[in-house]
mmCIF file of C-alpha atoms in Angstrom:
data_model
loop_
_atom_site.group_PDB
_atom_site.id
_atom_site.type_symbol
_atom_site.label_atom_id
_atom_site.label_comp_id
_atom_site.label_asym_id
_atom_site.label_seq_id
_atom_site.Cartn_x
_atom_site.Cartn_y
_atom_site.Cartn_z
ATOM 1 C CA MET A 1 -11.561 13.389 -10.110
ATOM 2 C CA ARG A 2 -11.956 10.288 -8.887
ATOM 3 C CA LYS A 3 -14.451 9.325 -6.241
ATOM 4 C CA ILE A 4 -12.648 8.894 -2.387
ATOM 5 C CA ARG A 5 -11.795 5.462 -1.080
ATOM 6 C CA PHE A 6 -11.155 4.522 1.880
ATOM 7 C CA ALA A 7 -8.176 1.533 2.880
ATOM 8 C CA THR A 8 -6.832 0.184 5.828
ATOM 9 C CA GLN A 9 -4.425 -1.860 6.841
ATOM 10 C CA SER A 10 -3.965 -4.947 9.200
ATOM 11 C CA GLY A 11 -1.439 -7.279 9.363
ATOM 12 C CA GLY A 12 -3.859 -9.992 10.800
ATOM 13 C CA ALA A 13 -5.676 -10.987 14.706
ATOM 14 C CA PRO A 14 -5.040 -12.810 17.676
ATOM 15 C CA SER A 15 -7.253 -15.415 16.081
ATOM 16 C CA ALA A 16 -8.683 -16.376 13.190
ATOM 17 C CA GLN A 17 -12.321 -16.055 14.166
ATOM 18 C CA GLU A 18 -11.130 -12.052 15.084
ATOM 19 C CA TRP A 19 -9.556 -12.041 11.368
ATOM 20 C CA LEU A 20 -12.801 -12.848 9.729
ATOM 21 C CA ASP A 21 -14.738 -11.034 12.086
ATOM 22 C CA ARG A 22 -12.921 -7.551 11.287
ATOM 23 C CA ALA A 23 -12.681 -7.624 7.843
ATOM 24 C CA LYS A 24 -16.563 -8.293 8.016
ATOM 25 C CA ARG A 25 -16.965 -5.726 10.439
ATOM 26 C CA LEU A 26 -14.651 -3.071 7.767
ATOM 27 C CA GLU A 27 -17.226 -3.745 5.251
ATOM 28 C CA ALA A 28 -19.783 -3.318 6.504
ATOM 29 C CA ILE A 29 -18.564 -0.083 7.559
ATOM 30 C CA GLY A 30 -17.776 1.102 4.073
ATOM 31 C CA TYR A 31 -13.550 0.909 4.034
ATOM 32 C CA ASP A 32 -13.452 -0.121 0.151
ATOM 33 C CA THR A 33 -10.137 -2.171 1.159
ATOM 34 C CA LEU A 34 -8.103 -4.099 3.720
ATOM 35 C CA ALA A 35 -4.742 -4.187 2.877
ATOM 36 C CA MET A 36 -1.781 -6.460 4.303
ATOM 37 C CA PRO A 37 2.009 -5.791 4.525
ATOM 38 C CA ASP A 38 4.752 -8.122 4.348
ATOM 39 C CA HIS A 39 6.585 -8.121 6.655
ATOM 40 C CA MET A 40 8.156 -11.786 8.747
ATOM 41 C CA ILE A 41 8.876 -10.005 12.098
ATOM 42 C CA GLY A 42 5.891 -9.457 15.041
ATOM 43 C CA GLY A 43 3.396 -11.861 14.329
ATOM 44 C CA ALA A 44 2.490 -10.679 11.021
ATOM 45 C CA PHE A 45 0.199 -12.904 8.893
ATOM 46 C CA ALA A 46 1.238 -14.672 5.902
ATOM 47 C CA PRO A 47 -0.612 -11.874 3.502
ATOM 48 C CA MET A 48 -1.786 -14.300 0.785
ATOM 49 C CA VAL A 49 -3.155 -16.862 3.146
ATOM 50 C CA ALA A 50 -4.800 -14.242 5.460
ATOM 51 C CA LEU A 51 -6.922 -12.564 2.261
ATOM 52 C CA ALA A 52 -7.724 -15.809 0.397
ATOM 53 C CA ALA A 53 -9.029 -16.356 4.197
ATOM 54 C CA LEU A 54 -11.846 -13.408 3.859
ATOM 55 C CA ALA A 55 -12.965 -14.181 -0.157
ATOM 56 C CA PRO A 56 -15.710 -16.100 1.306
ATOM 57 C CA ILE A 57 -17.094 -14.416 3.487
ATOM 58 C CA THR A 58 -16.768 -11.077 2.404
ATOM 59 C CA THR A 59 -18.530 -9.738 -1.273
ATOM 60 C CA LYS A 60 -17.823 -6.193 -1.387
ATOM 61 C CA LEU A 61 -14.341 -5.766 0.187
ATOM 62 C CA ARG A 62 -11.656 -5.686 -1.950
ATOM 63 C CA LEU A 63 -8.204 -7.387 -0.951
ATOM 64 C CA GLY A 64 -5.135 -5.791 -1.208
ATOM 65 C CA THR A 65 -1.255 -5.878 -0.160
ATOM 66 C CA LEU A 66 0.026 -3.014 0.846
ATOM 67 C CA VAL A 67 2.725 -4.174 -0.350
ATOM 68 C CA ILE A 68 4.774 -7.486 -0.745
ATOM 69 C CA ASP A 69 8.627 -7.200 -0.956
ATOM 70 C CA ASN A 70 9.215 -7.697 -3.998
ATOM 71 C CA ASP A 71 12.684 -9.417 -2.902
ATOM 72 C CA PHE A 72 11.009 -12.196 -1.084
ATOM 73 C CA ARG A 73 8.800 -13.511 -3.978
ATOM 74 C CA ASN A 74 9.862 -15.107 -7.152
ATOM 75 C CA PRO A 75 7.682 -13.004 -9.511
ATOM 76 C CA VAL A 76 6.297 -15.990 -11.996
ATOM 77 C CA VAL A 77 5.831 -18.405 -8.245
ATOM 78 C CA PHE A 78 4.090 -15.308 -6.765
ATOM 79 C CA ALA A 79 2.045 -14.731 -10.793
ATOM 80 C CA ARG A 80 0.066 -17.477 -9.689
ATOM 81 C CA GLU A 81 -0.809 -16.858 -6.351
ATOM 82 C CA VAL A 82 -2.150 -13.354 -7.611
ATOM 83 C CA ALA A 83 -3.931 -14.809 -10.459
ATOM 84 C CA LEU A 84 -5.660 -17.768 -8.350
ATOM 85 C CA LEU A 85 -6.582 -15.072 -5.357
ATOM 86 C CA ASP A 86 -8.301 -12.653 -8.252
ATOM 87 C CA VAL A 87 -10.511 -15.590 -9.563
ATOM 88 C CA LEU A 88 -11.257 -16.929 -5.753
ATOM 89 C CA SER A 89 -12.064 -13.135 -5.125
ATOM 90 C CA GLY A 90 -14.428 -12.782 -8.019
ATOM 91 C CA GLY A 91 -12.221 -10.501 -8.601
ATOM 92 C CA ARG A 92 -11.223 -8.069 -5.380
ATOM 93 C CA PHE A 93 -8.012 -8.407 -5.203
ATOM 94 C CA GLU A 94 -5.058 -5.625 -5.398
ATOM 95 C CA LEU A 95 -1.684 -5.917 -5.832
ATOM 96 C CA GLY A 96 0.392 -3.695 -4.245
ATOM 97 C CA LEU A 97 4.568 -4.334 -5.062
ATOM 98 C CA GLY A 98 7.245 -2.267 -3.251
ATOM 99 C CA ALA A 99 11.099 -2.959 -3.293
ATOM 100 C CA GLY A 100 11.939 -3.837 0.272
ATOM 101 C CA TRP A 101 12.560 -1.215 3.161
ATOM 102 C CA LEU A 102 13.121 -2.935 6.915
ATOM 103 C CA ASP A 103 16.242 -4.268 7.456
ATOM 104 C CA ARG A 104 15.032 -6.551 10.203
ATOM 105 C CA ASP A 105 12.869 -9.080 7.255
ATOM 106 C CA TYR A 106 15.740 -9.605 5.132
ATOM 107 C CA GLN A 107 18.027 -10.416 8.193
ATOM 108 C CA GLY A 108 15.499 -12.738 9.356
ATOM 109 C CA THR A 109 14.775 -14.212 5.852
ATOM 110 C CA GLY A 110 18.874 -14.200 4.922
ATOM 111 C CA ILE A 111 17.883 -12.564 2.180
ATOM 112 C CA ALA A 112 20.595 -9.899 0.496
ATOM 113 C CA PHE A 113 19.288 -5.930 1.607
ATOM 114 C CA ASP A 114 20.971 -5.011 -1.346
ATOM 115 C CA ARG A 115 20.768 -0.853 -1.733
ATOM 116 C CA GLY A 116 17.907 0.492 -3.125
ATOM 117 C CA ARG A 117 18.536 1.324 -6.876
ATOM 118 C CA VAL A 118 18.934 -2.456 -7.201
ATOM 119 C CA ARG A 119 16.281 -3.389 -5.149
ATOM 120 C CA VAL A 120 14.096 -0.875 -7.643
ATOM 121 C CA ALA A 121 15.328 -2.844 -10.488
ATOM 122 C CA ARG A 122 14.630 -5.664 -9.658
ATOM 123 C CA LEU A 123 11.336 -4.641 -8.907
ATOM 124 C CA ALA A 124 11.140 -2.734 -12.246
ATOM 125 C CA GLU A 125 12.262 -6.403 -13.794
ATOM 126 C CA ALA A 126 9.443 -8.259 -11.518
ATOM 127 C CA VAL A 127 6.785 -5.626 -12.946
ATOM 128 C CA THR A 128 7.457 -6.303 -16.824
ATOM 129 C CA LEU A 129 7.407 -9.961 -16.098
ATOM 130 C CA MET A 130 4.475 -10.300 -13.946
ATOM 131 C CA LYS A 131 2.298 -8.578 -16.263
ATOM 132 C CA ARG A 132 3.099 -10.609 -19.454
ATOM 133 C CA LEU A 133 2.961 -13.184 -17.301
ATOM 134 C CA PHE A 134 -0.904 -11.917 -16.318
ATOM 135 C CA THR A 135 -1.782 -11.379 -20.395
ATOM 136 C CA GLU A 136 0.260 -14.103 -22.541
ATOM 137 C CA GLU A 137 0.071 -17.731 -22.418
ATOM 138 C CA GLN A 138 3.484 -18.655 -22.187
ATOM 139 C CA VAL A 139 6.494 -15.989 -21.405
ATOM 140 C CA ASP A 140 9.982 -16.258 -22.395
ATOM 141 C CA PHE A 141 11.971 -13.188 -20.336
ATOM 142 C CA ALA A 142 16.256 -12.212 -20.086
ATOM 143 C CA GLY A 143 16.987 -9.641 -17.835
ATOM 144 C CA THR A 144 19.482 -8.898 -14.730
ATOM 145 C CA TYR A 145 17.510 -10.484 -12.066
ATOM 146 C CA TYR A 146 15.363 -12.630 -13.760
ATOM 147 C CA THR A 147 15.513 -15.417 -16.965
ATOM 148 C CA VAL A 148 12.373 -17.739 -17.939
ATOM 149 C CA THR A 149 11.566 -19.922 -20.236
ATOM 150 C CA LYS A 150 7.873 -21.094 -21.044
ATOM 151 C CA ALA A 151 6.620 -19.666 -18.277
ATOM 152 C CA GLU A 152 2.926 -19.843 -17.670
ATOM 153 C CA CYS A 153 0.673 -18.170 -14.966
ATOM 154 C CA ARG A 154 -3.182 -19.541 -14.510
ATOM 155 C CA PRO A 155 -5.507 -19.411 -14.083
ATOM 156 C CA LYS A 156 -6.026 -16.350 -16.264
ATOM 157 C CA THR A 157 -6.807 -13.386 -14.115
ATOM 158 C CA VAL A 158 -10.798 -12.126 -13.443
ATOM 159 C CA GLN A 159 -9.739 -8.421 -14.157
ATOM 160 C CA LYS A 160 -7.981 -7.956 -16.953
ATOM 161 C CA PRO A 161 -6.098 -7.429 -18.461
ATOM 162 C CA HIS A 162 -4.946 -8.018 -15.034
ATOM 163 C CA PRO A 163 -5.770 -7.036 -11.327
ATOM 164 C CA PRO A 164 -4.962 -3.473 -10.517
ATOM 165 C CA LEU A 165 -1.004 -2.509 -9.467
ATOM 166 C CA MET A 166 -0.130 -0.467 -6.799
ATOM 167 C CA ILE A 167 4.085 0.907 -6.605
ATOM 168 C CA ALA A 168 4.535 1.803 -3.273
ATOM 169 C CA GLY A 169 7.759 3.971 -2.267
ATOM 170 C CA GLY A 170 9.594 7.857 -1.527
ATOM 171 C CA GLY A 171 12.116 7.538 -3.173
ATOM 172 C CA ASP A 172 12.465 9.414 -6.849
ATOM 173 C CA GLU A 173 13.453 6.169 -8.945
ATOM 174 C CA ILE A 174 10.810 4.336 -7.583
ATOM 175 C CA LEU A 175 8.603 6.804 -7.651
ATOM 176 C CA ALA A 176 9.131 7.392 -11.527
ATOM 177 C CA LEU A 177 8.859 3.554 -11.750
ATOM 178 C CA ALA A 178 5.244 3.482 -10.313
ATOM 179 C CA GLY A 179 4.626 6.547 -12.925
ATOM 180 C CA ARG A 180 5.179 4.509 -15.224
ATOM 181 C CA GLU A 181 4.086 1.869 -14.955
ATOM 182 C CA ALA A 182 1.059 1.033 -11.697
ATOM 183 C CA ASP A 183 -2.566 2.081 -12.249
ATOM 184 C CA ILE A 184 -2.083 3.142 -8.087
ATOM 185 C CA VAL A 185 0.944 5.074 -6.722
ATOM 186 C CA ALA A 186 1.056 4.755 -2.875
ATOM 187 C CA ILE A 187 3.435 7.806 -1.896
ATOM 188 C CA VAL A 188 5.357 7.153 1.447
ATOM 189 C CA PRO A 189 7.836 9.767 3.267
ATOM 190 C CA PRO A 190 10.913 9.433 1.359
ATOM 191 C CA GLY A 191 14.054 7.816 3.303
ATOM 192 C CA ILE A 192 12.205 5.051 4.727
ATOM 193 C CA THR A 193 14.838 2.139 5.019
ATOM 194 C CA GLY A 194 16.293 -0.373 7.381
ATOM 195 C CA THR A 195 15.692 1.548 10.654
ATOM 196 C CA GLY A 196 12.713 3.490 9.335
ATOM 197 C CA LYS A 197 13.884 6.537 10.647
ATOM 198 C CA LEU A 198 12.880 9.579 9.312
ATOM 199 C CA ALA A 199 13.424 13.532 9.237
ATOM 200 C CA VAL A 200 10.529 16.312 9.167
ATOM 201 C CA GLN A 201 11.200 17.583 5.991
ATOM 202 C CA ALA A 202 10.189 13.942 4.162
ATOM 203 C CA VAL A 203 6.644 14.187 6.057
ATOM 204 C CA THR A 204 5.553 17.389 5.271
ATOM 205 C CA LEU A 205 2.677 19.252 2.778
ATOM 206 C CA GLU A 206 5.579 20.360 0.308
ATOM 207 C CA LYS A 207 7.744 16.868 -0.039
ATOM 208 C CA LEU A 208 4.559 15.360 -0.661
ATOM 209 C CA LYS A 209 3.652 17.893 -3.522
ATOM 210 C CA GLN A 210 7.150 17.440 -5.064
ATOM 211 C CA GLN A 211 6.820 13.155 -4.690
ATOM 212 C CA ALA A 212 3.219 13.337 -6.856
ATOM 213 C CA ALA A 213 4.697 15.931 -9.445
ATOM 214 C CA ILE A 214 7.280 13.247 -10.031
ATOM 215 C CA VAL A 215 4.785 10.219 -10.487
ATOM 216 C CA ARG A 216 3.315 12.924 -12.899
ATOM 217 C CA GLU A 217 5.588 13.296 -14.809
ATOM 218 C CA HIS A 218 6.852 10.327 -15.478
ATOM 219 C CA ALA A 219 2.978 9.134 -16.385
ATOM 220 C CA LYS A 220 3.103 11.199 -18.920
ATOM 221 C CA GLY A 221 -0.760 11.948 -18.855
ATOM 222 C CA ARG A 222 -1.830 8.840 -18.181
ATOM 223 C CA GLU A 223 -4.632 8.425 -15.414
ATOM 224 C CA VAL A 224 -2.627 7.214 -11.959
ATOM 225 C CA GLU A 225 -4.815 6.956 -8.846
ATOM 226 C CA LEU A 226 -2.388 8.735 -5.418
ATOM 227 C CA SER A 227 -2.867 6.982 -2.064
ATOM 228 C CA MET A 228 -0.862 7.442 0.911
ATOM 229 C CA PHE A 229 -1.057 6.290 4.228
ATOM 230 C CA LEU A 230 -3.101 8.577 7.387
ATOM 231 C CA ASP A 231 -2.141 7.680 10.832
ATOM 232 C CA CYS A 232 -5.121 8.776 12.923
ATOM 233 C CA VAL A 233 -5.982 9.212 16.625
ATOM 234 C CA LEU A 234 -9.434 10.969 17.039
ATOM 235 C CA THR A 235 -9.474 13.666 20.156
ATOM 236 C CA ASP A 236 -10.903 16.710 21.021
ATOM 237 C CA ASP A 237 -7.836 18.436 21.896
ATOM 238 C CA ARG A 238 -5.595 18.150 19.334
ATOM 239 C CA GLU A 239 -2.655 20.085 20.475
ATOM 240 C CA ALA A 240 -2.070 17.906 23.891
ATOM 241 C CA LYS A 241 -2.414 14.915 21.717
ATOM 242 C CA MET A 242 -0.340 15.566 19.581
ATOM 243 C CA THR A 243 1.914 16.576 22.703
ATOM 244 C CA GLU A 244 1.216 13.188 24.608
ATOM 245 C CA LEU A 245 1.775 11.127 21.258
ATOM 246 C CA ALA A 246 5.389 12.742 20.748
ATOM 247 C CA GLU A 247 6.540 11.691 24.506
ATOM 248 C CA VAL A 248 5.707 8.248 23.978
ATOM 249 C CA ALA A 249 7.208 8.359 20.524
ATOM 250 C CA LYS A 250 9.986 9.959 21.575
ATOM 251 C CA VAL A 251 10.360 12.222 18.107
ATOM 252 C CA ASP A 252 10.239 15.388 17.840
ATOM 253 C CA ARG A 253 6.537 17.446 18.361
ATOM 254 C CA ASP A 254 7.138 18.946 15.163
ATOM 255 C CA MET A 255 7.560 15.975 13.344
ATOM 256 C CA LEU A 256 3.212 15.340 14.045
ATOM 257 C CA ALA A 257 2.226 18.871 13.858
ATOM 258 C CA GLN A 258 4.471 18.642 10.455
ATOM 259 C CA SER A 259 2.949 15.648 8.601
ATOM 260 C CA ALA A 260 1.111 15.331 6.149
ATOM 261 C CA TYR A 261 0.420 10.961 7.153
ATOM 262 C CA ARG A 262 -1.290 12.177 10.458
ATOM 263 C CA GLY A 263 -5.248 13.124 11.241
ATOM 264 C CA ILE A 264 -5.271 14.033 14.946
ATOM 265 C CA GLY A 265 -8.688 16.033 15.861
ATOM 266 C CA THR A 266 -11.932 15.171 15.493
ATOM 267 C CA LEU A 267 -14.202 13.829 13.037
ATOM 268 C CA ALA A 268 -14.415 16.918 11.332
ATOM 269 C CA GLU A 269 -10.496 18.335 11.544
ATOM 270 C CA ILE A 270 -10.006 14.645 10.463
ATOM 271 C CA THR A 271 -12.618 14.720 7.730
ATOM 272 C CA ALA A 272 -10.960 18.570 6.435
ATOM 273 C CA HIS A 273 -7.427 17.113 6.418
ATOM 274 C CA ILE A 274 -8.413 14.419 3.880
ATOM 275 C CA GLY A 275 -10.330 17.311 2.378
ATOM 276 C CA MET A 276 -7.301 18.950 2.328
ATOM 277 C CA LEU A 277 -4.907 16.203 0.249
ATOM 278 C CA ARG A 278 -7.678 15.414 -1.816
ATOM 279 C CA ASP A 279 -7.262 19.488 -3.051
ATOM 280 C CA THR A 280 -3.984 20.582 -2.848
ATOM 281 C CA ILE A 281 -2.096 16.972 -3.873
ATOM 282 C CA GLY A 282 -5.023 15.515 -5.631
ATOM 283 C CA VAL A 283 -4.717 11.770 -3.379
ATOM 284 C CA THR A 284 -7.736 10.185 -3.582
ATOM 285 C CA TYR A 285 -7.414 6.768 -2.000
ATOM 286 C CA PHE A 286 -6.825 6.974 1.818
ATOM 287 C CA CYS A 287 -5.083 4.280 3.975
ATOM 288 C CA LEU A 288 -6.287 4.599 7.325
ATOM 289 C CA ARG A 289 -4.507 3.599 10.302
ATOM 290 C CA GLY A 290 -4.247 3.463 14.099
ATOM 291 C CA PRO A 291 -6.582 2.592 16.962
ATOM 292 C CA ASP A 292 -9.516 4.426 15.957
ATOM 293 C CA VAL A 293 -10.127 3.016 12.075
ATOM 294 C CA GLU A 294 -13.692 2.068 13.165
ATOM 295 C CA LYS A 295 -14.293 4.866 14.936
ATOM 296 C CA LEU A 296 -14.298 6.497 11.538
ATOM 297 C CA GLY A 297 -16.836 5.073 9.887
ATOM 298 C CA PRO A 298 -18.444 8.577 9.845
ATOM 299 C CA ILE A 299 -15.503 9.822 7.704
ATOM 300 C CA VAL A 300 -15.495 7.128 5.418
ATOM 301 C CA GLN A 301 -19.387 7.018 4.630
ATOM 302 C CA GLU A 302 -19.870 10.549 4.020
ATOM 303 C CA LEU A 303 -16.163 10.926 1.441
ATOM 304 C CA SER A 304 -16.948 7.749 0.079
ATOM 305 C CA GLY A 305 -20.900 8.652 -0.602
ATOM 306 C CA GLN A 306 -21.881 5.756 0.875
#
């Protein structure tokens, strides 16, 4: 089994200096990757620009997108940005792509929020086109959603044949695509679309097992790294904290208690939960989020062998 590694996700910081300082702290703690989402609301930073600013002030920290909404980028234009960031970071970029899910992002850009099957099909074409751009000198491509002639992508990436490709998703179709095409598959609860409201059944360990099985079926023996979010809160009283969090979020307490995506408890309890997910599902790449990301350093160091 792969070695466990840890990322954290951040959409930005109150100031430029705080953004740079946080990246340095995360690198020192031992996080493998700082990943950025791709949202058009809430004051989120533009991810590629923000990550480029971190390239010269870090040396080991990988820089990733978790994930770029494919509908917001032309794949030829975006491939050039990916390649340049990989070069500027000395080969530390991780390319995360998704089909998009948050309707508010689409409303704010005026881009049509097509049904899921269309968005996934468009992502599949973009992945095919970008992979060719990274490895070929000129590309002619004619698809349903993209048609290009003599397209070029320079500079060529440091990582060969291209930066690790992550695809994130929860539905059967995108998980099948990820199994076929991705180096890393970030499994998320199914049904995250539009408002993002979920049923309890979407976040259970059993559902996660089923999703991982779809990925493996379509990978056909190809080695794929499994990843997932883990929203963590440190507390000495897990039961009381779950009740408190449920009340604040106005959700059923079972949504927290049964969620594989929640790490609530002491350092030892969260460590045990991560170990269970590795042993049961095969997840080895955890994106830790929440108010205690920097306090989780002992877990990062212990489980990643630092």
